[in-house]
Amino acid sequence: WLQTKIVLAVTACLIVGGMVALVFFERYAGQDAARKDFGFLDGLFQSVTARTAGFNSVDIGALTAASKFILILLMFIGGSPGGTAGGIKTVTLAVVIMAVIATLRKRDEVEMFGRSVRLVIVRRAITITVLFTVVLFAGTLVLSVTERANGFSMLDVMFETGSALGTVGLSTGITPALTTGGKLIITVVMLIGRLGPLTLLASVTFNLKPARYSYPDEAIIVG
């Protein structure tokens, strides 16, 4: 029941929030601020498909930089656990956000809808988010090197990487012009996104035995 509540709540927030953000940035963040034809139905459609199927009803390459960034975030989050969509998943996002809120509130446990989340789940959510972030930025940086001769903007390169990592399929239109090395990188990132960084990490470290000892703890300063 807790899982259902989290999925429905986060999905609703992402759909509505993504729609409002896309409409706002298309109408008021463009260079000429003249895209009045971008309506709420367009925003709703792109807000949903950016996390799932990857269809588009508008020219993605013609969107404002802010709208592209919003789509990258939506593709990074993806769908919900148990589905075929990619991304870190909605529940993972909720756990990470609530972990931050619990820290700010000086709570020892992560709480959602009157329930506590196990520490092992919190660790797994943070690990997935960090691994996805590392792959996203690493893929973007490598692509920026292989595609330096094409003159693509860093945002468009990150968009292609985010789309591949989230296994979405959206593109700003630069995919056919990628070099052979760039296409190989996109393929690898897509494979990682489909399997999931946590699955790949588990396959690499499957033969590592858990430590049967622990070191003394000591306080350190962070932030």
mmCIF file with all atom_site columns, C-alpha atoms in Angstrom:
data_model
loop_
_atom_site.group_PDB
_atom_site.id
_atom_site.type_symbol
_atom_site.label_atom_id
_atom_site.label_alt_id
_atom_site.label_comp_id
_atom_site.label_asym_id
_atom_site.label_entity_id
_atom_site.label_seq_id
_atom_site.pdbx_PDB_ins_code
_atom_site.Cartn_x
_atom_site.Cartn_y
_atom_site.Cartn_z
_atom_site.occupancy
_atom_site.B_iso_or_equiv
_atom_site.pdbx_formal_charge
_atom_site.auth_seq_id
_atom_site.auth_comp_id
_atom_site.auth_asym_id
_atom_site.auth_atom_id
_atom_site.pdbx_PDB_model_num
ATOM 1   C CA . TRP A 1 1   ? 0.000  0.000   0.000   1.00 0.00 ? 1   TRP A CA 1
ATOM 2   C CA . LEU A 1 2   ? 2.870  2.362   0.775   1.00 0.00 ? 2   LEU A CA 1
ATOM 3   C CA . GLN A 1 3   ? 4.411  1.546   -2.605  1.00 0.00 ? 3   GLN A CA 1
ATOM 4   C CA . THR A 1 4   ? 1.140  2.405   -4.362  1.00 0.00 ? 4   THR A CA 1
ATOM 5   C CA . LYS A 1 5   ? 0.812  5.710   -2.526  1.00 0.00 ? 5   LYS A CA 1
ATOM 6   C CA . ILE A 1 6   ? 4.360  6.739   -3.389  1.00 0.00 ? 6   ILE A CA 1
ATOM 7   C CA . VAL A 1 7   ? 4.026  5.800   -7.057  1.00 0.00 ? 7   VAL A CA 1
ATOM 8   C CA . LEU A 1 8   ? 0.709  7.608   -7.515  1.00 0.00 ? 8   LEU A CA 1
ATOM 9   C CA . ALA A 1 9   ? 1.812  10.725  -5.614  1.00 0.00 ? 9   ALA A CA 1
ATOM 10  C CA . VAL A 1 10  ? 5.169  11.102  -7.371  1.00 0.00 ? 10  VAL A CA 1
ATOM 11  C CA . THR A 1 11  ? 3.724  10.308  -10.802 1.00 0.00 ? 11  THR A CA 1
ATOM 12  C CA . ALA A 1 12  ? 1.001  12.925  -10.389 1.00 0.00 ? 12  ALA A CA 1
ATOM 13  C CA . CYS A 1 13  ? 3.523  15.543  -9.261  1.00 0.00 ? 13  CYS A CA 1
ATOM 14  C CA . LEU A 1 14  ? 5.839  14.792  -12.175 1.00 0.00 ? 14  LEU A CA 1
ATOM 15  C CA . ILE A 1 15  ? 3.078  14.900  -14.780 1.00 0.00 ? 15  ILE A CA 1
ATOM 16  C CA . VAL A 1 16  ? 1.552  18.146  -13.529 1.00 0.00 ? 16  VAL A CA 1
ATOM 17  C CA . GLY A 1 17  ? 4.860  19.769  -12.607 1.00 0.00 ? 17  GLY A CA 1
ATOM 18  C CA . GLY A 1 18  ? 6.468  18.809  -15.901 1.00 0.00 ? 18  GLY A CA 1
ATOM 19  C CA . MET A 1 19  ? 3.506  20.088  -17.887 1.00 0.00 ? 19  MET A CA 1
ATOM 20  C CA . VAL A 1 20  ? 3.422  23.451  -16.108 1.00 0.00 ? 20  VAL A CA 1
ATOM 21  C CA . ALA A 1 21  ? 7.201  23.865  -16.371 1.00 0.00 ? 21  ALA A CA 1
ATOM 22  C CA . LEU A 1 22  ? 7.286  23.067  -20.088 1.00 0.00 ? 22  LEU A CA 1
ATOM 23  C CA . VAL A 1 23  ? 4.437  25.439  -20.914 1.00 0.00 ? 23  VAL A CA 1
ATOM 24  C CA . PHE A 1 24  ? 5.958  28.214  -18.811 1.00 0.00 ? 24  PHE A CA 1
ATOM 25  C CA . PHE A 1 25  ? 9.465  27.909  -20.248 1.00 0.00 ? 25  PHE A CA 1
ATOM 26  C CA . GLU A 1 26  ? 8.214  27.631  -23.817 1.00 0.00 ? 26  GLU A CA 1
ATOM 27  C CA . ARG A 1 27  ? 6.071  30.729  -23.508 1.00 0.00 ? 27  ARG A CA 1
ATOM 28  C CA . TYR A 1 28  ? 8.313  32.937  -21.386 1.00 0.00 ? 28  TYR A CA 1
ATOM 29  C CA . ALA A 1 29  ? 11.904 31.624  -21.507 1.00 0.00 ? 29  ALA A CA 1
ATOM 30  C CA . GLY A 1 30  ? 12.488 31.729  -25.264 1.00 0.00 ? 30  GLY A CA 1
ATOM 31  C CA . GLN A 1 31  ? 14.570 34.348  -26.987 1.00 0.00 ? 31  GLN A CA 1
ATOM 32  C CA . ASP A 1 32  ? 11.533 35.906  -28.617 1.00 0.00 ? 32  ASP A CA 1
ATOM 33  C CA . ALA A 1 33  ? 9.009  34.673  -26.028 1.00 0.00 ? 33  ALA A CA 1
ATOM 34  C CA . ALA A 1 34  ? 6.571  34.114  -28.848 1.00 0.00 ? 34  ALA A CA 1
ATOM 35  C CA . ARG A 1 35  ? 5.728  30.410  -28.622 1.00 0.00 ? 35  ARG A CA 1
ATOM 36  C CA . LYS A 1 36  ? 2.105  30.969  -27.653 1.00 0.00 ? 36  LYS A CA 1
ATOM 37  C CA . ASP A 1 37  ? 1.153  27.942  -29.752 1.00 0.00 ? 37  ASP A CA 1
ATOM 38  C CA . PHE A 1 38  ? 2.699  25.588  -27.181 1.00 0.00 ? 38  PHE A CA 1
ATOM 39  C CA . GLY A 1 39  ? -0.365 24.668  -25.128 1.00 0.00 ? 39  GLY A CA 1
ATOM 40  C CA . PHE A 1 40  ? -1.041 22.641  -22.006 1.00 0.00 ? 40  PHE A CA 1
ATOM 41  C CA . LEU A 1 41  ? -1.911 19.581  -24.097 1.00 0.00 ? 41  LEU A CA 1
ATOM 42  C CA . ASP A 1 42  ? 1.559  19.695  -25.679 1.00 0.00 ? 42  ASP A CA 1
ATOM 43  C CA . GLY A 1 43  ? 3.115  20.085  -22.254 1.00 0.00 ? 43  GLY A CA 1
ATOM 44  C CA . LEU A 1 44  ? 1.060  17.216  -20.837 1.00 0.00 ? 44  LEU A CA 1
ATOM 45  C CA . PHE A 1 45  ? 1.973  14.906  -23.707 1.00 0.00 ? 45  PHE A CA 1
ATOM 46  C CA . GLN A 1 46  ? 5.701  15.602  -23.489 1.00 0.00 ? 46  GLN A CA 1
ATOM 47  C CA . SER A 1 47  ? 5.680  15.447  -19.689 1.00 0.00 ? 47  SER A CA 1
ATOM 48  C CA . VAL A 1 48  ? 4.285  11.910  -19.828 1.00 0.00 ? 48  VAL A CA 1
ATOM 49  C CA . THR A 1 49  ? 6.203  10.504  -22.796 1.00 0.00 ? 49  THR A CA 1
ATOM 50  C CA . ALA A 1 50  ? 9.557  11.863  -21.584 1.00 0.00 ? 50  ALA A CA 1
ATOM 51  C CA . ARG A 1 51  ? 9.401  9.289   -18.793 1.00 0.00 ? 51  ARG A CA 1
ATOM 52  C CA . THR A 1 52  ? 7.992  6.416   -20.826 1.00 0.00 ? 52  THR A CA 1
ATOM 53  C CA . ALA A 1 53  ? 7.512  5.902   -24.567 1.00 0.00 ? 53  ALA A CA 1
ATOM 54  C CA . GLY A 1 54  ? 9.569  8.760   -25.990 1.00 0.00 ? 54  GLY A CA 1
ATOM 55  C CA . PHE A 1 55  ? 7.038  10.024  -28.517 1.00 0.00 ? 55  PHE A CA 1
ATOM 56  C CA . ASN A 1 56  ? 6.986  13.713  -29.369 1.00 0.00 ? 56  ASN A CA 1
ATOM 57  C CA . SER A 1 57  ? 4.262  15.974  -30.712 1.00 0.00 ? 57  SER A CA 1
ATOM 58  C CA . VAL A 1 58  ? 6.582  18.982  -31.100 1.00 0.00 ? 58  VAL A CA 1
ATOM 59  C CA . ASP A 1 59  ? 10.043 19.550  -32.528 1.00 0.00 ? 59  ASP A CA 1
ATOM 60  C CA . ILE A 1 60  ? 12.355 18.731  -29.614 1.00 0.00 ? 60  ILE A CA 1
ATOM 61  C CA . GLY A 1 61  ? 15.270 20.531  -31.225 1.00 0.00 ? 61  GLY A CA 1
ATOM 62  C CA . ALA A 1 62  ? 13.249 23.765  -31.367 1.00 0.00 ? 62  ALA A CA 1
ATOM 63  C CA . LEU A 1 63  ? 12.465 23.775  -27.636 1.00 0.00 ? 63  LEU A CA 1
ATOM 64  C CA . THR A 1 64  ? 14.076 26.306  -25.325 1.00 0.00 ? 64  THR A CA 1
ATOM 65  C CA . ALA A 1 65  ? 17.136 25.343  -23.312 1.00 0.00 ? 65  ALA A CA 1
ATOM 66  C CA . ALA A 1 66  ? 15.081 25.347  -20.122 1.00 0.00 ? 66  ALA A CA 1
ATOM 67  C CA . SER A 1 67  ? 12.498 22.971  -21.607 1.00 0.00 ? 67  SER A CA 1
ATOM 68  C CA . LYS A 1 68  ? 15.220 20.602  -22.782 1.00 0.00 ? 68  LYS A CA 1
ATOM 69  C CA . PHE A 1 69  ? 16.665 20.594  -19.273 1.00 0.00 ? 69  PHE A CA 1
ATOM 70  C CA . ILE A 1 70  ? 13.239 19.757  -17.827 1.00 0.00 ? 70  ILE A CA 1
ATOM 71  C CA . LEU A 1 71  ? 12.934 16.850  -20.260 1.00 0.00 ? 71  LEU A CA 1
ATOM 72  C CA . ILE A 1 72  ? 16.385 15.623  -19.231 1.00 0.00 ? 72  ILE A CA 1
ATOM 73  C CA . LEU A 1 73  ? 15.254 15.571  -15.607 1.00 0.00 ? 73  LEU A CA 1
ATOM 74  C CA . LEU A 1 74  ? 12.073 13.705  -16.511 1.00 0.00 ? 74  LEU A CA 1
ATOM 75  C CA . MET A 1 75  ? 14.007 11.153  -18.576 1.00 0.00 ? 75  MET A CA 1
ATOM 76  C CA . PHE A 1 76  ? 16.483 10.763  -15.718 1.00 0.00 ? 76  PHE A CA 1
ATOM 77  C CA . ILE A 1 77  ? 13.658 9.955   -13.278 1.00 0.00 ? 77  ILE A CA 1
ATOM 78  C CA . GLY A 1 78  ? 11.795 7.636   -15.618 1.00 0.00 ? 78  GLY A CA 1
ATOM 79  C CA . GLY A 1 79  ? 8.846  5.438   -14.706 1.00 0.00 ? 79  GLY A CA 1
ATOM 80  C CA . SER A 1 80  ? 7.948  3.348   -11.676 1.00 0.00 ? 80  SER A CA 1
ATOM 81  C CA . PRO A 1 81  ? 9.407  0.068   -10.356 1.00 0.00 ? 81  PRO A CA 1
ATOM 82  C CA . GLY A 1 82  ? 8.078  -3.007  -12.111 1.00 0.00 ? 82  GLY A CA 1
ATOM 83  C CA . GLY A 1 83  ? 7.490  -1.174  -15.378 1.00 0.00 ? 83  GLY A CA 1
ATOM 84  C CA . THR A 1 84  ? 9.441  -1.222  -18.614 1.00 0.00 ? 84  THR A CA 1
ATOM 85  C CA . ALA A 1 85  ? 10.440 2.444   -18.428 1.00 0.00 ? 85  ALA A CA 1
ATOM 86  C CA . GLY A 1 86  ? 14.020 3.391   -17.619 1.00 0.00 ? 86  GLY A CA 1
ATOM 87  C CA . GLY A 1 87  ? 15.427 6.000   -15.248 1.00 0.00 ? 87  GLY A CA 1
ATOM 88  C CA . ILE A 1 88  ? 16.064 5.855   -11.536 1.00 0.00 ? 88  ILE A CA 1
ATOM 89  C CA . LYS A 1 89  ? 12.308 5.303   -10.969 1.00 0.00 ? 89  LYS A CA 1
ATOM 90  C CA . THR A 1 90  ? 9.744  7.370   -9.075  1.00 0.00 ? 90  THR A CA 1
ATOM 91  C CA . VAL A 1 91  ? 10.075 5.527   -5.768  1.00 0.00 ? 91  VAL A CA 1
ATOM 92  C CA . THR A 1 92  ? 13.850 6.025   -5.779  1.00 0.00 ? 92  THR A CA 1
ATOM 93  C CA . LEU A 1 93  ? 13.345 9.759   -6.243  1.00 0.00 ? 93  LEU A CA 1
ATOM 94  C CA . ALA A 1 94  ? 10.848 9.876   -3.387  1.00 0.00 ? 94  ALA A CA 1
ATOM 95  C CA . VAL A 1 95  ? 13.164 7.995   -1.022  1.00 0.00 ? 95  VAL A CA 1
ATOM 96  C CA . VAL A 1 96  ? 16.121 10.267  -1.795  1.00 0.00 ? 96  VAL A CA 1
ATOM 97  C CA . ILE A 1 97  ? 14.043 13.436  -1.327  1.00 0.00 ? 97  ILE A CA 1
ATOM 98  C CA . MET A 1 98  ? 12.554 12.182  1.926   1.00 0.00 ? 98  MET A CA 1
ATOM 99  C CA . ALA A 1 99  ? 16.030 11.217  3.149   1.00 0.00 ? 99  ALA A CA 1
ATOM 100 C CA . VAL A 1 100 ? 17.096 14.826  2.642   1.00 0.00 ? 100 VAL A CA 1
ATOM 101 C CA . ILE A 1 101 ? 13.976 16.070  4.423   1.00 0.00 ? 101 ILE A CA 1
ATOM 102 C CA . ALA A 1 102 ? 14.581 13.652  7.301   1.00 0.00 ? 102 ALA A CA 1
ATOM 103 C CA . THR A 1 103 ? 18.115 15.033  7.670   1.00 0.00 ? 103 THR A CA 1
ATOM 104 C CA . LEU A 1 104 ? 16.852 18.617  7.687   1.00 0.00 ? 104 LEU A CA 1
ATOM 105 C CA . ARG A 1 105 ? 14.222 17.695  10.275  1.00 0.00 ? 105 ARG A CA 1
ATOM 106 C CA . LYS A 1 106 ? 16.854 15.832  12.351  1.00 0.00 ? 106 LYS A CA 1
ATOM 107 C CA . ARG A 1 107 ? 14.922 12.588  12.126  1.00 0.00 ? 107 ARG A CA 1
ATOM 108 C CA . ASP A 1 108 ? 16.730 9.265   12.494  1.00 0.00 ? 108 ASP A CA 1
ATOM 109 C CA . GLU A 1 109 ? 14.453 7.464   10.030  1.00 0.00 ? 109 GLU A CA 1
ATOM 110 C CA . VAL A 1 110 ? 13.076 8.245   6.585   1.00 0.00 ? 110 VAL A CA 1
ATOM 111 C CA . GLU A 1 111 ? 9.299  8.524   6.878   1.00 0.00 ? 111 GLU A CA 1
ATOM 112 C CA . MET A 1 112 ? 6.583  8.548   4.218   1.00 0.00 ? 112 MET A CA 1
ATOM 113 C CA . PHE A 1 113 ? 2.818  8.403   4.672   1.00 0.00 ? 113 PHE A CA 1
ATOM 114 C CA . GLY A 1 114 ? 3.141  7.411   8.325   1.00 0.00 ? 114 GLY A CA 1
ATOM 115 C CA . ARG A 1 115 ? 5.608  4.591   7.617   1.00 0.00 ? 115 ARG A CA 1
ATOM 116 C CA . SER A 1 116 ? 9.367  4.240   8.054   1.00 0.00 ? 116 SER A CA 1
ATOM 117 C CA . VAL A 1 117 ? 11.596 3.170   5.181   1.00 0.00 ? 117 VAL A CA 1
ATOM 118 C CA . ARG A 1 118 ? 14.288 0.587   5.883   1.00 0.00 ? 118 ARG A CA 1
ATOM 119 C CA . LEU A 1 119 ? 17.861 1.837   5.888   1.00 0.00 ? 119 LEU A CA 1
ATOM 120 C CA . VAL A 1 120 ? 18.883 -0.711  3.258   1.00 0.00 ? 120 VAL A CA 1
ATOM 121 C CA . ILE A 1 121 ? 16.275 0.740   0.871   1.00 0.00 ? 121 ILE A CA 1
ATOM 122 C CA . VAL A 1 122 ? 17.561 4.270   1.493   1.00 0.00 ? 122 VAL A CA 1
ATOM 123 C CA . ARG A 1 123 ? 21.121 3.168   0.739   1.00 0.00 ? 123 ARG A CA 1
ATOM 124 C CA . ARG A 1 124 ? 20.005 1.420   -2.429  1.00 0.00 ? 124 ARG A CA 1
ATOM 125 C CA . ALA A 1 125 ? 18.085 4.495   -3.616  1.00 0.00 ? 125 ALA A CA 1
ATOM 126 C CA . ILE A 1 126 ? 21.077 6.779   -3.033  1.00 0.00 ? 126 ILE A CA 1
ATOM 127 C CA . THR A 1 127 ? 23.390 4.311   -4.788  1.00 0.00 ? 127 THR A CA 1
ATOM 128 C CA . ILE A 1 128 ? 21.141 4.095   -7.855  1.00 0.00 ? 128 ILE A CA 1
ATOM 129 C CA . THR A 1 129 ? 20.851 7.879   -8.071  1.00 0.00 ? 129 THR A CA 1
ATOM 130 C CA . VAL A 1 130 ? 24.594 8.435   -7.746  1.00 0.00 ? 130 VAL A CA 1
ATOM 131 C CA . LEU A 1 131 ? 25.426 5.736   -10.319 1.00 0.00 ? 131 LEU A CA 1
ATOM 132 C CA . PHE A 1 132 ? 22.920 7.117   -12.829 1.00 0.00 ? 132 PHE A CA 1
ATOM 133 C CA . THR A 1 133 ? 24.316 10.616  -12.299 1.00 0.00 ? 133 THR A CA 1
ATOM 134 C CA . VAL A 1 134 ? 27.871 9.400   -12.839 1.00 0.00 ? 134 VAL A CA 1
ATOM 135 C CA . VAL A 1 135 ? 26.916 7.603   -16.065 1.00 0.00 ? 135 VAL A CA 1
ATOM 136 C CA . LEU A 1 136 ? 24.974 10.645  -17.321 1.00 0.00 ? 136 LEU A CA 1
ATOM 137 C CA . PHE A 1 137 ? 27.824 13.084  -16.782 1.00 0.00 ? 137 PHE A CA 1
ATOM 138 C CA . ALA A 1 138 ? 30.536 10.654  -17.912 1.00 0.00 ? 138 ALA A CA 1
ATOM 139 C CA . GLY A 1 139 ? 28.654 9.878   -21.117 1.00 0.00 ? 139 GLY A CA 1
ATOM 140 C CA . THR A 1 140 ? 28.063 13.574  -21.751 1.00 0.00 ? 140 THR A CA 1
ATOM 141 C CA . LEU A 1 141 ? 31.727 14.447  -21.243 1.00 0.00 ? 141 LEU A CA 1
ATOM 142 C CA . VAL A 1 142 ? 32.961 11.651  -23.508 1.00 0.00 ? 142 VAL A CA 1
ATOM 143 C CA . LEU A 1 143 ? 30.436 12.580  -26.204 1.00 0.00 ? 143 LEU A CA 1
ATOM 144 C CA . SER A 1 144 ? 31.523 16.210  -26.002 1.00 0.00 ? 144 SER A CA 1
ATOM 145 C CA . VAL A 1 145 ? 35.000 15.014  -26.976 1.00 0.00 ? 145 VAL A CA 1
ATOM 146 C CA . THR A 1 146 ? 33.992 12.646  -29.784 1.00 0.00 ? 146 THR A CA 1
ATOM 147 C CA . GLU A 1 147 ? 31.554 15.192  -31.253 1.00 0.00 ? 147 GLU A CA 1
ATOM 148 C CA . ARG A 1 148 ? 33.729 18.288  -30.878 1.00 0.00 ? 148 ARG A CA 1
ATOM 149 C CA . ALA A 1 149 ? 34.041 18.630  -34.653 1.00 0.00 ? 149 ALA A CA 1
ATOM 150 C CA . ASN A 1 150 ? 30.252 18.739  -35.103 1.00 0.00 ? 150 ASN A CA 1
ATOM 151 C CA . GLY A 1 151 ? 29.823 21.803  -32.919 1.00 0.00 ? 151 GLY A CA 1
ATOM 152 C CA . PHE A 1 152 ? 26.873 20.451  -30.914 1.00 0.00 ? 152 PHE A CA 1
ATOM 153 C CA . SER A 1 153 ? 25.916 22.346  -27.784 1.00 0.00 ? 153 SER A CA 1
ATOM 154 C CA . MET A 1 154 ? 26.629 20.683  -24.441 1.00 0.00 ? 154 MET A CA 1
ATOM 155 C CA . LEU A 1 155 ? 22.910 20.707  -23.625 1.00 0.00 ? 155 LEU A CA 1
ATOM 156 C CA . ASP A 1 156 ? 22.023 18.800  -26.795 1.00 0.00 ? 156 ASP A CA 1
ATOM 157 C CA . VAL A 1 157 ? 24.786 16.288  -26.085 1.00 0.00 ? 157 VAL A CA 1
ATOM 158 C CA . MET A 1 158 ? 23.493 15.816  -22.536 1.00 0.00 ? 158 MET A CA 1
ATOM 159 C CA . PHE A 1 159 ? 19.972 15.437  -23.906 1.00 0.00 ? 159 PHE A CA 1
ATOM 160 C CA . GLU A 1 160 ? 21.078 12.590  -26.189 1.00 0.00 ? 160 GLU A CA 1
ATOM 161 C CA . THR A 1 161 ? 22.911 10.924  -23.300 1.00 0.00 ? 161 THR A CA 1
ATOM 162 C CA . GLY A 1 162 ? 19.959 11.324  -20.947 1.00 0.00 ? 162 GLY A CA 1
ATOM 163 C CA . SER A 1 163 ? 17.598 9.917   -23.543 1.00 0.00 ? 163 SER A CA 1
ATOM 164 C CA . ALA A 1 164 ? 19.836 6.890   -24.060 1.00 0.00 ? 164 ALA A CA 1
ATOM 165 C CA . LEU A 1 165 ? 20.301 6.342   -20.320 1.00 0.00 ? 165 LEU A CA 1
ATOM 166 C CA . GLY A 1 166 ? 16.564 6.559   -19.715 1.00 0.00 ? 166 GLY A CA 1
ATOM 167 C CA . THR A 1 167 ? 15.904 4.387   -22.822 1.00 0.00 ? 167 THR A CA 1
ATOM 168 C CA . VAL A 1 168 ? 13.391 7.005   -23.923 1.00 0.00 ? 168 VAL A CA 1
ATOM 169 C CA . GLY A 1 169 ? 14.113 7.633   -27.587 1.00 0.00 ? 169 GLY A CA 1
ATOM 170 C CA . LEU A 1 170 ? 13.678 11.403  -27.749 1.00 0.00 ? 170 LEU A CA 1
ATOM 171 C CA . SER A 1 171 ? 16.276 13.368  -29.686 1.00 0.00 ? 171 SER A CA 1
ATOM 172 C CA . THR A 1 172 ? 17.098 16.946  -30.543 1.00 0.00 ? 172 THR A CA 1
ATOM 173 C CA . GLY A 1 173 ? 17.963 15.762  -34.043 1.00 0.00 ? 173 GLY A CA 1
ATOM 174 C CA . ILE A 1 174 ? 21.705 15.240  -33.707 1.00 0.00 ? 174 ILE A CA 1
ATOM 175 C CA . THR A 1 175 ? 21.673 11.428  -33.463 1.00 0.00 ? 175 THR A CA 1
ATOM 176 C CA . PRO A 1 176 ? 22.138 10.742  -37.226 1.00 0.00 ? 176 PRO A CA 1
ATOM 177 C CA . ALA A 1 177 ? 25.101 13.133  -37.309 1.00 0.00 ? 177 ALA A CA 1
ATOM 178 C CA . LEU A 1 178 ? 26.989 11.456  -34.458 1.00 0.00 ? 178 LEU A CA 1
ATOM 179 C CA . THR A 1 179 ? 30.371 9.976   -35.216 1.00 0.00 ? 179 THR A CA 1
ATOM 180 C CA . THR A 1 180 ? 30.925 6.214   -35.060 1.00 0.00 ? 180 THR A CA 1
ATOM 181 C CA . GLY A 1 181 ? 32.505 6.632   -31.646 1.00 0.00 ? 181 GLY A CA 1
ATOM 182 C CA . GLY A 1 182 ? 29.581 8.724   -30.483 1.00 0.00 ? 182 GLY A CA 1
ATOM 183 C CA . LYS A 1 183 ? 27.070 6.122   -31.636 1.00 0.00 ? 183 LYS A CA 1
ATOM 184 C CA . LEU A 1 184 ? 28.985 3.424   -29.782 1.00 0.00 ? 184 LEU A CA 1
ATOM 185 C CA . ILE A 1 185 ? 28.937 5.520   -26.619 1.00 0.00 ? 185 ILE A CA 1
ATOM 186 C CA . ILE A 1 186 ? 25.191 6.056   -26.950 1.00 0.00 ? 186 ILE A CA 1
ATOM 187 C CA . THR A 1 187 ? 24.765 2.296   -27.420 1.00 0.00 ? 187 THR A CA 1
ATOM 188 C CA . VAL A 1 188 ? 26.743 1.526   -24.256 1.00 0.00 ? 188 VAL A CA 1
ATOM 189 C CA . VAL A 1 189 ? 24.857 4.140   -22.242 1.00 0.00 ? 189 VAL A CA 1
ATOM 190 C CA . MET A 1 190 ? 21.566 2.735   -23.515 1.00 0.00 ? 190 MET A CA 1
ATOM 191 C CA . LEU A 1 191 ? 22.601 -0.770  -22.447 1.00 0.00 ? 191 LEU A CA 1
ATOM 192 C CA . ILE A 1 192 ? 23.555 0.493   -18.998 1.00 0.00 ? 192 ILE A CA 1
ATOM 193 C CA . GLY A 1 193 ? 20.243 2.311   -18.701 1.00 0.00 ? 193 GLY A CA 1
ATOM 194 C CA . ARG A 1 194 ? 18.285 -0.767  -19.735 1.00 0.00 ? 194 ARG A CA 1
ATOM 195 C CA . LEU A 1 195 ? 20.047 -3.140  -17.342 1.00 0.00 ? 195 LEU A CA 1
ATOM 196 C CA . GLY A 1 196 ? 20.416 -0.549  -14.599 1.00 0.00 ? 196 GLY A CA 1
ATOM 197 C CA . PRO A 1 197 ? 23.698 0.556   -12.973 1.00 0.00 ? 197 PRO A CA 1
ATOM 198 C CA . LEU A 1 198 ? 22.818 -1.337  -9.790  1.00 0.00 ? 198 LEU A CA 1
ATOM 199 C CA . THR A 1 199 ? 22.428 -4.584  -11.758 1.00 0.00 ? 199 THR A CA 1
ATOM 200 C CA . LEU A 1 200 ? 25.757 -4.066  -13.505 1.00 0.00 ? 200 LEU A CA 1
ATOM 201 C CA . LEU A 1 201 ? 27.457 -3.226  -10.204 1.00 0.00 ? 201 LEU A CA 1
ATOM 202 C CA . ALA A 1 202 ? 25.990 -6.348  -8.608  1.00 0.00 ? 202 ALA A CA 1
ATOM 203 C CA . SER A 1 203 ? 27.225 -8.514  -11.490 1.00 0.00 ? 203 SER A CA 1
ATOM 204 C CA . VAL A 1 204 ? 30.743 -7.108  -11.120 1.00 0.00 ? 204 VAL A CA 1
ATOM 205 C CA . THR A 1 205 ? 30.870 -7.477  -7.330  1.00 0.00 ? 205 THR A CA 1
ATOM 206 C CA . PHE A 1 206 ? 28.894 -10.722 -7.005  1.00 0.00 ? 206 PHE A CA 1
ATOM 207 C CA . ASN A 1 207 ? 31.895 -12.685 -5.694  1.00 0.00 ? 207 ASN A CA 1
ATOM 208 C CA . LEU A 1 208 ? 32.812 -10.171 -3.008  1.00 0.00 ? 208 LEU A CA 1
ATOM 209 C CA . LYS A 1 209 ? 32.053 -11.508 0.438   1.00 0.00 ? 209 LYS A CA 1
ATOM 210 C CA . PRO A 1 210 ? 30.550 -9.157  3.037   1.00 0.00 ? 210 PRO A CA 1
ATOM 211 C CA . ALA A 1 211 ? 33.028 -7.975  5.658   1.00 0.00 ? 211 ALA A CA 1
ATOM 212 C CA . ARG A 1 212 ? 32.679 -9.649  9.028   1.00 0.00 ? 212 ARG A CA 1
ATOM 213 C CA . TYR A 1 213 ? 34.261 -6.783  10.891  1.00 0.00 ? 213 TYR A CA 1
ATOM 214 C CA . SER A 1 214 ? 33.759 -3.040  11.359  1.00 0.00 ? 214 SER A CA 1
ATOM 215 C CA . TYR A 1 215 ? 36.120 -0.190  12.120  1.00 0.00 ? 215 TYR A CA 1
ATOM 216 C CA . PRO A 1 216 ? 35.708 2.239   15.025  1.00 0.00 ? 216 PRO A CA 1
ATOM 217 C CA . ASP A 1 217 ? 33.585 5.220   14.049  1.00 0.00 ? 217 ASP A CA 1
ATOM 218 C CA . GLU A 1 218 ? 34.827 8.794   14.092  1.00 0.00 ? 218 GLU A CA 1
ATOM 219 C CA . ALA A 1 219 ? 33.031 12.061  13.423  1.00 0.00 ? 219 ALA A CA 1
ATOM 220 C CA . ILE A 1 220 ? 33.918 14.040  10.285  1.00 0.00 ? 220 ILE A CA 1
ATOM 221 C CA . ILE A 1 221 ? 32.696 17.353  8.898   1.00 0.00 ? 221 ILE A CA 1
ATOM 222 C CA . VAL A 1 222 ? 30.628 17.430  5.694   1.00 0.00 ? 222 VAL A CA 1
ATOM 223 C CA . GLY A 1 223 ? 29.023 20.316  3.843   1.00 0.00 ? 223 GLY A CA 1
#
